[in-house]
PDB file of C-alpha atoms in Angstrom:
ATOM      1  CA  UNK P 295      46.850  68.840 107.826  1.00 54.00           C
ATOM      2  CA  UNK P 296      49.927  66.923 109.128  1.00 54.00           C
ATOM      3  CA  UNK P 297      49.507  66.147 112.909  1.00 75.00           C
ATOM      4  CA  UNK P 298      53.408  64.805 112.897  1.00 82.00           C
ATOM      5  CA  UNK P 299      56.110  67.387 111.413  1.00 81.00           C
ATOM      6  CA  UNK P 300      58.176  65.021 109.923  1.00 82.00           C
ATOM      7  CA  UNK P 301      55.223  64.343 107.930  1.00 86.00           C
ATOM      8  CA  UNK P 302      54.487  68.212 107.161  1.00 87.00           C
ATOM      9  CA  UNK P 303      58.071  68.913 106.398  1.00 87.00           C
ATOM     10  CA  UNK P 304      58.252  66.552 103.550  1.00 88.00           C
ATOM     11  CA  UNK P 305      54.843  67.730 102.337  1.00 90.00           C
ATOM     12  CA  UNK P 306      55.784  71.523 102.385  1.00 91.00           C
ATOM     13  CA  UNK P 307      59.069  70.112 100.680  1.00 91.00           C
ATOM     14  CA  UNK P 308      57.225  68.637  97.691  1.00 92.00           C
ATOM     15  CA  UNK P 309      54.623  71.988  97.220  1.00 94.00           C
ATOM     16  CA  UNK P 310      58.248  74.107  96.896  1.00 93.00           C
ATOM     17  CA  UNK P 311      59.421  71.634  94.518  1.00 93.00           C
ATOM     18  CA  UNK P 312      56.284  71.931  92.076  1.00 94.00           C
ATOM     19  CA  UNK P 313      56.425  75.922  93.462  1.00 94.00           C
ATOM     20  CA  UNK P 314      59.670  76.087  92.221  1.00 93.00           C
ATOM     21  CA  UNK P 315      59.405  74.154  88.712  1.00 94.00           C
ATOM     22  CA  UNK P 316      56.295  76.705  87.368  1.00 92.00           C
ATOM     23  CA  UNK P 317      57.600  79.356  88.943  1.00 92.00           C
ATOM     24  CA  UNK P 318      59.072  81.940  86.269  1.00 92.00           C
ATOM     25  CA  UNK P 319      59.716  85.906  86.722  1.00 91.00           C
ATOM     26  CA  UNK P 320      56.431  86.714  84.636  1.00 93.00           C
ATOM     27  CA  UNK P 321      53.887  84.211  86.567  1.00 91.00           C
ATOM     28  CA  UNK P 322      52.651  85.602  89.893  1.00 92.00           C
ATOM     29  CA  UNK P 323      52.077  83.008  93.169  1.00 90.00           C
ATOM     30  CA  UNK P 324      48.505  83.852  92.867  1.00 92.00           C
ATOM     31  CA  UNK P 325      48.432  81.802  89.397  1.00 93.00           C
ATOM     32  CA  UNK P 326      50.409  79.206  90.450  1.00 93.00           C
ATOM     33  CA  UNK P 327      48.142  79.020  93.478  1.00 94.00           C
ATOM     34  CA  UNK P 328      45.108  79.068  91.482  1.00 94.00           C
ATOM     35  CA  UNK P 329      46.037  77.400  88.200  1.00 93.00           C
ATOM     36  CA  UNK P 330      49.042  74.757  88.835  1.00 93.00           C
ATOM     37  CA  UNK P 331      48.823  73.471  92.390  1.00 95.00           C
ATOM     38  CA  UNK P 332      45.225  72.119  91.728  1.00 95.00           C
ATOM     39  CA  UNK P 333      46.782  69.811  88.675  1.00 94.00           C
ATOM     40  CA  UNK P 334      48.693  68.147  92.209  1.00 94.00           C
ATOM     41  CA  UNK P 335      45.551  67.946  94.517  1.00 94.00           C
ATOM     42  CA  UNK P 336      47.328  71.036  96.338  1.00 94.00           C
ATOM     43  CA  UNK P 337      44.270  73.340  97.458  1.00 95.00           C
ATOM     44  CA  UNK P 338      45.580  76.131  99.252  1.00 93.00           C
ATOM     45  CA  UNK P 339      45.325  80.008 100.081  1.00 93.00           C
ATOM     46  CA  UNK P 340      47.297  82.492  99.606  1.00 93.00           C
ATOM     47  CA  UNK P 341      47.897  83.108 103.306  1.00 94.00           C
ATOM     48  CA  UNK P 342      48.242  79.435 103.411  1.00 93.00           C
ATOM     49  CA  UNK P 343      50.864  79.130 100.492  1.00 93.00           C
ATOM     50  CA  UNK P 344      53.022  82.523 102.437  1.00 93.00           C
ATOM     51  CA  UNK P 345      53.322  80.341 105.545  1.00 92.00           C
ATOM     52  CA  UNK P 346      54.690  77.621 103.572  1.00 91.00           C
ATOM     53  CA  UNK P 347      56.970  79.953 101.445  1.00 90.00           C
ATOM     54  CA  UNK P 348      58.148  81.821 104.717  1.00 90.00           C
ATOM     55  CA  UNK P 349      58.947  78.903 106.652  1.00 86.00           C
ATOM     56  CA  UNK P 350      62.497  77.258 106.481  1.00 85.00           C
ATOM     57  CA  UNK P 351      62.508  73.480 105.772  1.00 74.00           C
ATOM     58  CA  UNK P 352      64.597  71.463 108.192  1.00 73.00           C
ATOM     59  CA  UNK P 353      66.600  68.591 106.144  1.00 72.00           C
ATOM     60  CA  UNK P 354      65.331  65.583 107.258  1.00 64.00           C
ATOM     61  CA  UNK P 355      67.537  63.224 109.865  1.00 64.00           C
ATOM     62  CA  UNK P 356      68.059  59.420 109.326  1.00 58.00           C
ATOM     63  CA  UNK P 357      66.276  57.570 111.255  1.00 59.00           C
ATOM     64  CA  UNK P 358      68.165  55.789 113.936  1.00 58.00           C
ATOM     65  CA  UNK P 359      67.797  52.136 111.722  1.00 59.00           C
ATOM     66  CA  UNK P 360      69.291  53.444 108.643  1.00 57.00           C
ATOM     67  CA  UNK P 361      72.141  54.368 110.895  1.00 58.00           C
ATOM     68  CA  UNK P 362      72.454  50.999 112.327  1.00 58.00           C
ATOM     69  CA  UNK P 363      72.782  49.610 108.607  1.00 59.00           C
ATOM     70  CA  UNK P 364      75.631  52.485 108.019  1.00 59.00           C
ATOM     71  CA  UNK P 365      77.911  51.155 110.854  1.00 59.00           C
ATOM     72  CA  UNK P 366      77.229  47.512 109.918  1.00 54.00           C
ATOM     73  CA  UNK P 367      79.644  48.266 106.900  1.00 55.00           C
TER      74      UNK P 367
END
């Protein structure tokens, strides 16, 4: 997995995104688990995927150059 958690943030980001677009009321996570994330190279388990799901996701900061090209305005 992601040693740096910048990195893992904006992976677990883009597995709720694709979570969240094939999600409907009638689909269970197990499908999804089994059936959609696969389609993304996303191979996980379920206890795997409820970690994910569980965890909040931080917005991620600017880095300290981008803000250097915001002031230069």
């Amino acid at each position: 997995m992601a040693y740096n958690s910048n990195n893992y943030n904006k992976w677990a980001t883009e597995v709720v995104k694709i979570y969240n677009a094939c999600k409907t009321p009638d689909i269970p996570d197990t499908e999804i688990i089994r059936r959609e994330f696969p389609k993304h190279n996303i191979f996980l388990s379920y206890r795997q995927w409820m970690n994910i799901k569980g965890r909040p996701i931080p917005k991620m900061q600017p880095t300290l150059q981008m803000n250097l090209f915001e002031f230069a305005r």
